[in-house]
Short mmCIF file of C-alpha atoms and ligand atoms in Angstrom, two decimals:
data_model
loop_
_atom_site.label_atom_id
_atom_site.label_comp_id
_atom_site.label_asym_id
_atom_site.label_seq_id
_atom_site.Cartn_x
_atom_site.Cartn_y
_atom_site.Cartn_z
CA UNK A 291 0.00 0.00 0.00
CA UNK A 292 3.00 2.62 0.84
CA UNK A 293 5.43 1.40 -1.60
CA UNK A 294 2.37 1.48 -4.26
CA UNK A 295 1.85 5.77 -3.14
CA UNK A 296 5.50 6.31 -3.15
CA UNK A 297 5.33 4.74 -6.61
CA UNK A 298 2.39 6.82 -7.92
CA UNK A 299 4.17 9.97 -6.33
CA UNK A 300 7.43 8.93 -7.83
CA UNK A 301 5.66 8.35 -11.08
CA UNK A 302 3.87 12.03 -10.73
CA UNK A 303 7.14 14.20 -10.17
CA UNK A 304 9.23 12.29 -12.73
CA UNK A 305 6.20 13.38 -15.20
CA UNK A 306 6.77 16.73 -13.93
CA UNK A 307 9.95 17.07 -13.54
CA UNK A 308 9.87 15.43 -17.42
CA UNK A 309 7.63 18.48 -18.69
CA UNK A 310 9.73 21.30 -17.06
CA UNK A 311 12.48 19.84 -18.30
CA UNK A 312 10.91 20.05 -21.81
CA UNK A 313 9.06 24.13 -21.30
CA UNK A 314 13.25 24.34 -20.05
CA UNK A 315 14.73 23.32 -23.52
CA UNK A 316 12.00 25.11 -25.56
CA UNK A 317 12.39 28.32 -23.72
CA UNK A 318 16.49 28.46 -23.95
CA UNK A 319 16.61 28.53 -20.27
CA UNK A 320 16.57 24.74 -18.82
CA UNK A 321 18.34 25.25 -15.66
CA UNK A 322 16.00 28.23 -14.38
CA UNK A 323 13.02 26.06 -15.20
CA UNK A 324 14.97 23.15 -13.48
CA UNK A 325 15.27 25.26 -10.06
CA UNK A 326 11.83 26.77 -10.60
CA UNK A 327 10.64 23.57 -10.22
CA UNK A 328 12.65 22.06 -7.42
CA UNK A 329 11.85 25.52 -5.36
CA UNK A 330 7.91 24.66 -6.25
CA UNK A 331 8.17 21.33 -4.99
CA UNK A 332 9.91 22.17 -1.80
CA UNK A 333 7.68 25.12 -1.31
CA UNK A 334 4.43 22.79 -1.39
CA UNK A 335 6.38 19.83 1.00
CA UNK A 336 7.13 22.96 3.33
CA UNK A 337 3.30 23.54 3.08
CA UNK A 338 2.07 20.50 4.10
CA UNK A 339 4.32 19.93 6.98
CA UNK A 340 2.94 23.17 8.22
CA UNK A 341 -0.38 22.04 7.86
CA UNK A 342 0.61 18.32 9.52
CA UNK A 343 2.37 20.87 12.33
CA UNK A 344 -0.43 22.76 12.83
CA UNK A 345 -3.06 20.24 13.28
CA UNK A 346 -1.04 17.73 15.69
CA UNK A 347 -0.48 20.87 16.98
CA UNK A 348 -4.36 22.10 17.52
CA UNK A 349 -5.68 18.49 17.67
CA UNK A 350 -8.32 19.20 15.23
CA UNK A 351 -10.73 16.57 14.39
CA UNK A 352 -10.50 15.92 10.91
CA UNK A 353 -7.64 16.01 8.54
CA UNK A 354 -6.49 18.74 6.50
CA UNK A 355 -7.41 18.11 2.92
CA UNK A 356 -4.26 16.82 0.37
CA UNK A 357 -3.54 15.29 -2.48
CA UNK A 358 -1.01 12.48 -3.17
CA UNK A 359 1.24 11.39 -0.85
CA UNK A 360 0.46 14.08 2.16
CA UNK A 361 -3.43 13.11 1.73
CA UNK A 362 -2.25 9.21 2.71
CA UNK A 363 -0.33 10.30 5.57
CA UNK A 364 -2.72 12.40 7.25
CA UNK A 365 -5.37 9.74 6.73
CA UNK A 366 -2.64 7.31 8.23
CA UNK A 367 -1.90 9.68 11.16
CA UNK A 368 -5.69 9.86 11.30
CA UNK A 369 -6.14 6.66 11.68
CA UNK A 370 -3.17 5.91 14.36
CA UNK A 371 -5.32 8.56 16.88
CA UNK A 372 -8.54 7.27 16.30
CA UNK A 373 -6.86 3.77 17.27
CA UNK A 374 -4.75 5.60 20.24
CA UNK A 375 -8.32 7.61 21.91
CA UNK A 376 -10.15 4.16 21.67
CA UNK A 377 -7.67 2.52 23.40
CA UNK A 378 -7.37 5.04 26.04
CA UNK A 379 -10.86 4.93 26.60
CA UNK A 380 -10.96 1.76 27.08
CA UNK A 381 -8.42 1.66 29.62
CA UNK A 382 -9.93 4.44 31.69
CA UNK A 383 -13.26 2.10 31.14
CA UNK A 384 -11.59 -0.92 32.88
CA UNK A 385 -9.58 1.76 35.70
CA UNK A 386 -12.89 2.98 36.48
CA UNK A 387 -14.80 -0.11 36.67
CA UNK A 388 -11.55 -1.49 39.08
CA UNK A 389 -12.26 2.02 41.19
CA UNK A 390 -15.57 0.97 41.50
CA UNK A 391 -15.51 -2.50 42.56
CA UNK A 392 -12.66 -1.81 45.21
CA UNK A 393 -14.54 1.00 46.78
CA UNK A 394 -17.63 -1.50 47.09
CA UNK A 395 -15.23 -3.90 48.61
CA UNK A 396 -16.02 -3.74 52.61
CA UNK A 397 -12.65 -4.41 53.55
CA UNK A 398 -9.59 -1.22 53.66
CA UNK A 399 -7.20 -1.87 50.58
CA UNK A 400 -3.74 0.02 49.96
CA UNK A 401 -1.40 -0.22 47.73
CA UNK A 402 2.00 0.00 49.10
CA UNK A 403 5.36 0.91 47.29
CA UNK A 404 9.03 -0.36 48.33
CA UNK A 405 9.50 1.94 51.15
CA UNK A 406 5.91 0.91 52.18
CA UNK A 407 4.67 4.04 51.70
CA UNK A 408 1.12 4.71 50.40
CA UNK A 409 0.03 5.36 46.77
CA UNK A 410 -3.43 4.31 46.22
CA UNK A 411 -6.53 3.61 48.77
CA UNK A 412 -9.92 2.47 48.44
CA UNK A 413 -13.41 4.05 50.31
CA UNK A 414 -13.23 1.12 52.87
CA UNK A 415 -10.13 2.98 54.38
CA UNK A 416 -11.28 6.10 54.51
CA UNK A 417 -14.33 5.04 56.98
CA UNK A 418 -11.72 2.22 58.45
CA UNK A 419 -8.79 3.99 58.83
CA UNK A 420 -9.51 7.71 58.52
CA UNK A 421 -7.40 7.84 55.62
CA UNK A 422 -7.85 11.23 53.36
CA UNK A 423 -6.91 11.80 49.93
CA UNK A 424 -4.87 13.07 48.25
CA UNK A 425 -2.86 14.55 51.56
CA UNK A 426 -2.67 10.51 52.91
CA UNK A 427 -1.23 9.44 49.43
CA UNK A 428 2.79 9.27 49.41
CA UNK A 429 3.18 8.81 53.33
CA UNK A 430 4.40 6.49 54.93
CA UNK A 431 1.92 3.55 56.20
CA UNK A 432 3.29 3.18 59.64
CA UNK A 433 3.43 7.32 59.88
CA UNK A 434 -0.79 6.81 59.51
CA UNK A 435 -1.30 3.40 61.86
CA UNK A 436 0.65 4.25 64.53
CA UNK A 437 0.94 0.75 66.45
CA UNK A 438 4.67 0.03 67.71
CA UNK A 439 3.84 -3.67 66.75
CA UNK A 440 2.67 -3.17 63.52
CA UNK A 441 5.50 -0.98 62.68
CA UNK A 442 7.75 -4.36 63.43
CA UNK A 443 5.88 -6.24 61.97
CA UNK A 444 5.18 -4.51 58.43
CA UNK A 445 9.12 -4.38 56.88
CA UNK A 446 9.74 -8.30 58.09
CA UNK A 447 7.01 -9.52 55.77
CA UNK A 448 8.82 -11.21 52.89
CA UNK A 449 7.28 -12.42 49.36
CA UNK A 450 4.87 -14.73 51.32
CA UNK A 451 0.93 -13.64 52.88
CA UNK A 452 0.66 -13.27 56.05
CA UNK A 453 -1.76 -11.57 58.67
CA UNK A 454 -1.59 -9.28 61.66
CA UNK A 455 -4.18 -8.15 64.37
CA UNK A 456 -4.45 -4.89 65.33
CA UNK A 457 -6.64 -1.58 66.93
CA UNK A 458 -8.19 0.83 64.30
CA UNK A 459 -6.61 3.97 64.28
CA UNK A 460 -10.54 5.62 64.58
CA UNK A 461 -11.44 3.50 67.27
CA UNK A 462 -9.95 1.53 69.97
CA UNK A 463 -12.56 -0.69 69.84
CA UNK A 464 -13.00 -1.70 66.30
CA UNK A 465 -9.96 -4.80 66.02
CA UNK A 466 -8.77 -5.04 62.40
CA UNK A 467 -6.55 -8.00 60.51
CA UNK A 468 -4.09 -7.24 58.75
CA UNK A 469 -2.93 -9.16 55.43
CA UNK A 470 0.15 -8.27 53.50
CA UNK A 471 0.38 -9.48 50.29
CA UNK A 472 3.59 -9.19 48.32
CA UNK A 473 2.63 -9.38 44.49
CA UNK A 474 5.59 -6.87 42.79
CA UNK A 475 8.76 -6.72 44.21
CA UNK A 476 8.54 -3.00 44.23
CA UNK A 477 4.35 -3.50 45.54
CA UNK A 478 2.52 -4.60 48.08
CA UNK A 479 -1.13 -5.15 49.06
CA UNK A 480 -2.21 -4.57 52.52
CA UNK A 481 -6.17 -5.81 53.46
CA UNK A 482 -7.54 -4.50 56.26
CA UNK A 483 -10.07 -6.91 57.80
CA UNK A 484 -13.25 -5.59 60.39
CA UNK A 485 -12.94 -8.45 62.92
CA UNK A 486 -14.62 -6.81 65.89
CA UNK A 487 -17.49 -9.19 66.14
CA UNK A 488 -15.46 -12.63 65.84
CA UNK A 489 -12.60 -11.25 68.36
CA UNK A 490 -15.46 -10.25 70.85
CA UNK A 491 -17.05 -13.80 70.61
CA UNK A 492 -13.55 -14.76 71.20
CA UNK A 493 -12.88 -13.13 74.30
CA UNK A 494 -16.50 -14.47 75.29
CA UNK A 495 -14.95 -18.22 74.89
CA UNK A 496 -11.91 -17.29 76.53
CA UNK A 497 -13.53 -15.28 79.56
CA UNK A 498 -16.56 -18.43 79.70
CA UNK A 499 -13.71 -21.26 79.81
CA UNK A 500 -11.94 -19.01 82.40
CA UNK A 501 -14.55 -18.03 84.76
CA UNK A 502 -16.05 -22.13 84.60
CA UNK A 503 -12.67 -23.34 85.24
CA UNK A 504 -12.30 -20.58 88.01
CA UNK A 505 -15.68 -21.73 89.79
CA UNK A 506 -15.26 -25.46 89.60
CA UNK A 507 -11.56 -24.81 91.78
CA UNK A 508 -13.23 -24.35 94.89
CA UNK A 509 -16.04 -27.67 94.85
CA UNK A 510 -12.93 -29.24 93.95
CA UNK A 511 -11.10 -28.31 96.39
CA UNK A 512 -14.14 -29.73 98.75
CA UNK A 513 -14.17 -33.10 97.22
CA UNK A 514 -10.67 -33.33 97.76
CA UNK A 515 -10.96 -32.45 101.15
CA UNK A 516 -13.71 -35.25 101.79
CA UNK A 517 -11.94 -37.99 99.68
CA UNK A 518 -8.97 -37.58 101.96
CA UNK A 519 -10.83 -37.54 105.33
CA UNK A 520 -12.95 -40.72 103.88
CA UNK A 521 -9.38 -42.49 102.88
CA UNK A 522 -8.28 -42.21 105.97
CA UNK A 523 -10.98 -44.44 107.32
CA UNK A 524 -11.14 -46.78 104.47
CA UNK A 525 -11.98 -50.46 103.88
CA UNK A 526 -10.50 -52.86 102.25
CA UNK A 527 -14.04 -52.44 100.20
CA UNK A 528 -13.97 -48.45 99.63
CA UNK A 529 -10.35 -48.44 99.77
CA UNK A 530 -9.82 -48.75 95.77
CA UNK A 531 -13.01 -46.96 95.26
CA UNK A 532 -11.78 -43.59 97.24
CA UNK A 533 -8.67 -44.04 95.60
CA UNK A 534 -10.27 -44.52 92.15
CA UNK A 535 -11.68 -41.07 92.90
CA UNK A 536 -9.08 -39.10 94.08
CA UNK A 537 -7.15 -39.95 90.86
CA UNK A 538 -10.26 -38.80 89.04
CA UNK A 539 -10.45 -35.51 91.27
CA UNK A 540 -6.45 -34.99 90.06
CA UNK A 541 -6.94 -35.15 86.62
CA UNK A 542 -9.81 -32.85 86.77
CA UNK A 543 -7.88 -30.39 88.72
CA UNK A 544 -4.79 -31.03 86.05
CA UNK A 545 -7.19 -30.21 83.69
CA UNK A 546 -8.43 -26.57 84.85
CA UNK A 547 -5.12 -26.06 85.86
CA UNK A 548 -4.01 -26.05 82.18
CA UNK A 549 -7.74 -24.13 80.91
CA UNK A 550 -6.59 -21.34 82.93
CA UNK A 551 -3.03 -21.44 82.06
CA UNK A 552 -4.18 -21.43 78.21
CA UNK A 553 -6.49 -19.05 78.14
CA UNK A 554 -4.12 -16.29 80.34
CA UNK A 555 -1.83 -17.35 77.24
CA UNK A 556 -3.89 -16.28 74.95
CA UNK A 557 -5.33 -12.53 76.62
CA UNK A 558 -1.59 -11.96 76.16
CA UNK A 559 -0.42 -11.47 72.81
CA UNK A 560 2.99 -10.91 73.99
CA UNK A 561 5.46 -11.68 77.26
CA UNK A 562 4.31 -9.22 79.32
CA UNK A 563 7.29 -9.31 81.87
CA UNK A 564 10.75 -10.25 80.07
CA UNK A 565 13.62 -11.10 82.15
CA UNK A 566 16.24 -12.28 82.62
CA UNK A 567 16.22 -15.97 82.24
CA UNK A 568 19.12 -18.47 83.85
CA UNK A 569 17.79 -21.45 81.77
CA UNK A 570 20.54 -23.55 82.82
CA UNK A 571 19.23 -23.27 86.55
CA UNK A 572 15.92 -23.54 85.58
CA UNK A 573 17.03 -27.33 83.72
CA UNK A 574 18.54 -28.69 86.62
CA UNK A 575 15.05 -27.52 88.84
CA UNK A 576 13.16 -29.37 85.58
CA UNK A 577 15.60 -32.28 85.77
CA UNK A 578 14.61 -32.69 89.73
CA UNK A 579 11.07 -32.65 88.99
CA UNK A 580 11.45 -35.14 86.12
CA UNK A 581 13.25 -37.60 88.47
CA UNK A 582 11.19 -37.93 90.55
CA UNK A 583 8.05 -38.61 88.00
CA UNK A 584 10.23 -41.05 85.82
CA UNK A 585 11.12 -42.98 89.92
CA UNK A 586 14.20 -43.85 88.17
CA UNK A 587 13.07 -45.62 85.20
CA UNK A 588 14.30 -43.83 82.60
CA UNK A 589 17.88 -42.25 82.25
CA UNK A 590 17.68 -38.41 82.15
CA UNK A 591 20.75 -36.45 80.82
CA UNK A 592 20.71 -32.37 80.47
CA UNK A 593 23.80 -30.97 78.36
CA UNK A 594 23.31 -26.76 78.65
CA UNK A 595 26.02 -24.28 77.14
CA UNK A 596 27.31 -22.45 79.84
CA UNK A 597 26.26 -18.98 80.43
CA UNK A 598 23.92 -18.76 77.39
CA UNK A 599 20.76 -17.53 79.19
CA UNK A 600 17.79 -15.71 77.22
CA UNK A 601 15.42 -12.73 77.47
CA UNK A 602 11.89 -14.13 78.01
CA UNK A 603 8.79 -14.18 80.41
CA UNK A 604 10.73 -16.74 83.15
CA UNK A 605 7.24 -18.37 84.28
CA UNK A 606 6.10 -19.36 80.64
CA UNK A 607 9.34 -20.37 79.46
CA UNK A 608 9.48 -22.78 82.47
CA UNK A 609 5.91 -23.86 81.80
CA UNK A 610 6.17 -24.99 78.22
CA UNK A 611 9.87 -26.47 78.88
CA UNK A 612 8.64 -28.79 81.84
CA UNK A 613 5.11 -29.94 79.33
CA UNK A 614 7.85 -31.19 76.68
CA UNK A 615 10.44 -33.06 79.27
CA UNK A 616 7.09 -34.33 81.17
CA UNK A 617 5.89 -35.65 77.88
CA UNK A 618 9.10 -37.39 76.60
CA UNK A 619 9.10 -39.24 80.70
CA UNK A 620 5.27 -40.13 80.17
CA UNK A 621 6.05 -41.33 76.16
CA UNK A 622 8.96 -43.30 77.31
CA UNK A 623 8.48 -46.77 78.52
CA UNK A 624 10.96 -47.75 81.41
CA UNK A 625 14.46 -48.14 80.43
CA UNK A 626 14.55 -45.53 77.77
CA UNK A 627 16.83 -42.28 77.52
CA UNK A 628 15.56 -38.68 77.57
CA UNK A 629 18.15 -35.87 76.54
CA UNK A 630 17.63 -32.12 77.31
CA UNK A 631 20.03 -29.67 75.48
CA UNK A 632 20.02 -25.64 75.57
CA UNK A 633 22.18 -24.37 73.40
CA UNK A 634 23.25 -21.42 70.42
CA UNK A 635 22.78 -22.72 66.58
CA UNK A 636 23.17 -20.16 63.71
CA UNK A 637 19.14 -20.15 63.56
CA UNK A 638 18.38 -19.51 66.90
CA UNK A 639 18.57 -20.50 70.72
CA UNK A 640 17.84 -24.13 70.61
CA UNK A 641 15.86 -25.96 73.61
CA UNK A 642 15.68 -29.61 72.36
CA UNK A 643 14.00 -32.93 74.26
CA UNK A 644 14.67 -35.91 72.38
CA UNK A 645 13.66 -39.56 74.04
CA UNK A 646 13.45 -43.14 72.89
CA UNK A 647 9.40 -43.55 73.41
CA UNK A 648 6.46 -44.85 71.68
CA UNK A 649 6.95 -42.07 68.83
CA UNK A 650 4.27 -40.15 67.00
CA UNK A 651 3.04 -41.25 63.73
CA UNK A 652 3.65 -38.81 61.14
CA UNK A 653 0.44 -37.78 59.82
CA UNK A 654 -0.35 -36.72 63.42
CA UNK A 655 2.50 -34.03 63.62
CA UNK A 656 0.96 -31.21 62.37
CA UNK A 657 -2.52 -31.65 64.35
CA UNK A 658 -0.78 -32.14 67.91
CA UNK A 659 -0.28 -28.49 69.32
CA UNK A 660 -4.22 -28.32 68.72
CA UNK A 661 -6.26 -27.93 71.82
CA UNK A 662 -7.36 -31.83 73.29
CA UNK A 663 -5.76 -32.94 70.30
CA UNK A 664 -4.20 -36.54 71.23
CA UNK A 665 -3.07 -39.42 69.42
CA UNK A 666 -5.11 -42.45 69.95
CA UNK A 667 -6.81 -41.81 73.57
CA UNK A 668 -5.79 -44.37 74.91
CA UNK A 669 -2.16 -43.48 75.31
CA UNK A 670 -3.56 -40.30 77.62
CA UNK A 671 -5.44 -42.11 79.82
CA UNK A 672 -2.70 -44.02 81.56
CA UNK A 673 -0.68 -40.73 81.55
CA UNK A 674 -2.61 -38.63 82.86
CA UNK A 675 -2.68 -36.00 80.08
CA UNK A 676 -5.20 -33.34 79.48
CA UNK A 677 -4.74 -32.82 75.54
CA UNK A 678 -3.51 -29.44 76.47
CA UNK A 679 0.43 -29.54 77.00
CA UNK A 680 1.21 -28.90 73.67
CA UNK A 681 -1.31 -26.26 72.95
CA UNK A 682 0.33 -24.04 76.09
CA UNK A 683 4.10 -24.93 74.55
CA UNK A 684 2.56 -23.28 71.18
CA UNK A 685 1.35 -20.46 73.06
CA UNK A 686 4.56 -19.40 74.82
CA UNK A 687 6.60 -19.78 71.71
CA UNK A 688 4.45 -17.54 69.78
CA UNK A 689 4.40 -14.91 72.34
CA UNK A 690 8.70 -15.46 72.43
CA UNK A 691 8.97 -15.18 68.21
CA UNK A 692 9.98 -18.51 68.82
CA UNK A 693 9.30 -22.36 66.36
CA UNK A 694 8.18 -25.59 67.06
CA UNK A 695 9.64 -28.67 65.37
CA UNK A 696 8.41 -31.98 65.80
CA UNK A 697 10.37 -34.95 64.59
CA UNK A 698 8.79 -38.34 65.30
CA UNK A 699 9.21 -41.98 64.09
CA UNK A 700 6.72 -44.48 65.82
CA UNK A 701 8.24 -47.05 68.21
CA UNK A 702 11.90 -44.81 68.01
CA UNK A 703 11.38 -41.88 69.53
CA UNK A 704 10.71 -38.17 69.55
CA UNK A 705 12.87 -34.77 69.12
CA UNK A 706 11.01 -31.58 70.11
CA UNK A 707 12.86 -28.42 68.76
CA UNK A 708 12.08 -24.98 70.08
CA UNK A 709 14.31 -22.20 68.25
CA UNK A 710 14.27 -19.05 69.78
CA UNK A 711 15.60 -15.66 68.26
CA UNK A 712 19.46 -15.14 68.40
CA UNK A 713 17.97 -11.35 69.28
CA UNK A 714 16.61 -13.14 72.65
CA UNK A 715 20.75 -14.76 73.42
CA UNK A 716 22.10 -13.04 76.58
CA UNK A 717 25.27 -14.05 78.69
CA UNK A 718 24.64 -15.21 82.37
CA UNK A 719 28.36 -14.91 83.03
CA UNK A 720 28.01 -17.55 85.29
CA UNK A 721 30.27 -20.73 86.28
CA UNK A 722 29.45 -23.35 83.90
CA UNK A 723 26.27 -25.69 84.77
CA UNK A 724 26.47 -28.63 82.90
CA UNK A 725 25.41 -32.12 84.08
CA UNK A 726 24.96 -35.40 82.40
CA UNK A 727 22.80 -38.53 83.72
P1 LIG B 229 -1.22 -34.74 76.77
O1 LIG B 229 -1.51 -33.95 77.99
O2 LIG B 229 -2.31 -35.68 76.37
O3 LIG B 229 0.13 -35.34 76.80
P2 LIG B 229 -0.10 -32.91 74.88
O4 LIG B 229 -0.72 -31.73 74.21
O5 LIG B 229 1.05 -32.66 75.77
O6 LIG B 229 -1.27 -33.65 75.60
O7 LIG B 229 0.34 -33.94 73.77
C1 LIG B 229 -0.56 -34.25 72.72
C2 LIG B 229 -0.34 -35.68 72.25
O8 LIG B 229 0.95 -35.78 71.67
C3 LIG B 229 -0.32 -36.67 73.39
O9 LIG B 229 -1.61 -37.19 73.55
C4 LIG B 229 0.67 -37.73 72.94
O10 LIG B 229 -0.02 -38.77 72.29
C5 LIG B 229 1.53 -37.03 71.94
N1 LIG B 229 2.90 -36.78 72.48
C6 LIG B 229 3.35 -35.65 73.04
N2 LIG B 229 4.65 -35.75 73.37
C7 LIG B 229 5.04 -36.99 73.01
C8 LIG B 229 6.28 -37.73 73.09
N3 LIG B 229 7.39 -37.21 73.60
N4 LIG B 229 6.28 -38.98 72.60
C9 LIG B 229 5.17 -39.53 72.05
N5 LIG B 229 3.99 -38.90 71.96
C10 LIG B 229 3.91 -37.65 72.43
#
């Protein structure tokens, strides 16, 4: 289509050219005529690139009016726009339909850029968040939520989703959850989630389990009270039947115990009180207690690096620590070995109890820090356990930034891992404690 134009137009000057060549030679004066009619032709190209200037330059409508050449590239030009404006309005068709159905969305959205700071928001946080644009759009994201805990926790989120509770800005009552997505590497999305309603019937669970547990201490404590008197004067008849009881009354009271220890782990969302922790004293107290449940059936050794101790709520820490050696004695027929270590790896402060038990079959791993979660109920029942151990160990970890890692192989044994942060290391300066059994 060009080349045929160009050919036409190449065509039309040589004919041209041809005939003023000719008038040239007739008229005695061929190179006048020549430059007369180079000057013509460059006088009408000059023309017509005014005219192109001018209306790219006015953005008229329509296309001045040509002939040859110039006419096919204005309608070509022509053409090019038409194709550009439909194009454009089409894409402000699909960003305004996308403005649309984000603002309907009932959840806050932002767009994020690299230095997390803000460059696009939908309605949902203006009502949620109190956002206002455009004098919100460009700041930072933590400069806007001010919560010390979500300013940690918003530059450590890597490439993966995760979520993150928090207060709304607006109102201290209103609890919001958080969801960064990472879809650019210069971009991030982060949801903001209305969760008032499920935390409150949350905190309704936690507060009913607590306040039940609470008022069944004290009958408890009654019963206890009577079974003891009635052993006392016991039968050989009543005898097993009191005693039947009392072990009854125990595991009831084992199992409040733990209701109220989870659910005070779980009003906290983070060690309230951290210390300093001496968890090589604290083993050989655990090592004690473990004796004396084990009655010297099982061989207990401890091996703690010397003078490593470890910011952390002291209490907890000890709490979770003695559920995991406790478990390994009750896992652990007689005979068998259980090995406590504390010590530093390159990923973390490492709190490890491995024993030669029973073991764990592997595709109930992942299930057993749930709450009453146990594998095959019979095991429980002659140990004594409530189903809740591992649920508190979970708990205290969280609250210390710390990992669980179970490694199991029925009828070998268990390893239970806890990593803590290196951030959490501190030096006890102490003489060394170390003890093997
Ligand atoms: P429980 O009070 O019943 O021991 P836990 O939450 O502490 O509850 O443990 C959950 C389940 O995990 C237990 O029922 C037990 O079957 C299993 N388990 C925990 N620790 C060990 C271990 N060291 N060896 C074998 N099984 C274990």
């Amino acid at each position: 289509m060009i080349g045929r134009s160009w050919k036409r137009h190449g065509l039309r000057m040589a004919a041209v050219a041809a005939i003023v060549v000719v008038a040239g030679w007739a008229s005695g004066y061929p190179l006048t005529a020549l430059l007369v009619g180079l000057g013509a032709y460059a006088a009408w190209q000059l023309y017509n690139v005014v005219r192109l200037h001018r209306w790219l330059d006015n953005d008229l409508a329509a296309p001045p009016e040509s002939h040859g050449v110039w006419s096919e590239i204005f309608e070509s030009i022509h053409r090019l726009q038409k194709r550009n404006r439909e194009q454009l309005e089409q894409n402000e068709r699909i960003i305004r339909e996308f403005r649309s159905m984000t603002n309907a969305f009932p959840d806050a959205t932002l767009v994020l850029d690299e230095h997390d700071c803000i460059t696009w928001f939908n309605d949902a946080a203006r009502h949620l968040l109190g956002l206002r644009s455009p004098e919100d759009i460009g700041q930072a994201v933590t400069n806007l939520l001010r919560d010390p805990e979500f300013a940690d926790w918003i530059p450590v989120q890597g490439q993966v989703e995760s979520a993150f509770e928090m207060a709304s800005p607006l109102d201290s009552n209103t609890r919001l959850s958080v969801t960064a997505i990472s879809h650019r590497p210069d971009q991030r999305l982060l949801i903001l989630r209305d969760i008032t309603d499920i935390h409150n019937l949350e905190q309704v669970r936690r507060d009913f389990v607590a306040n039940v547990s609470h008022e069944l201490r004290t009958p408890l404590t009654v019963l206890f009270g009577y079974i003891e008197s009635l052993r006392d004067q016991a039968d050989e008849e009543t005898g097993p039947v009191l005693q039947r009881m009392q072990e009854q009354a125990w595991q009831m009271q084992a199992l409040l115990n733990d209701l109220l220890e989870l659910s005070r782990l779980q009003s906290e969302s983070r060690p309230d009180s951290d210390t300093e922790v001496n968890i090589c004293a604290m083993l050989m107290q655990l090592r004690e207690q473990a004796e004396e449940i084990s009655q010297g059936n099982h061989e207990i050794e401890v091996r703690c690096a010397s003078g490593l101790g470890m910011m952390g709520n002291e209490k907890d820490i000890e709490s979770a620590f003695r559920n995991l050696i406790n478990n390994a004695i009750h896992y652990t027929p007689e005979g068998g070995v259980v090995r406590i270590a504390w010590r530093e790896e390159d990923d973390g402060l490492v709190f490890e109890v491995t024993d030669t038990g029973i073991g764990i079959p592997r595709r109930d791993i992942p299930r057993l820090t749930e709450r009453f979660y146990r594998v095959g109920s019979d095991r429980s029942r002659h140990t004594g356990g409530t189903g809740l151990g591992l649920s508190i160990v979970k708990h205290v970890l969280n609250a210390h930034g710390a990992r669980l890692h179970i490694e199991s192989e029925l009828g070998e044994g268990s390893a239970f891992r806890c990593v803590f942060p290196l951030e959490r290391r501190l030096n006890m300066d102490l003489s060394p404690v170390q003890a093997a059994g």
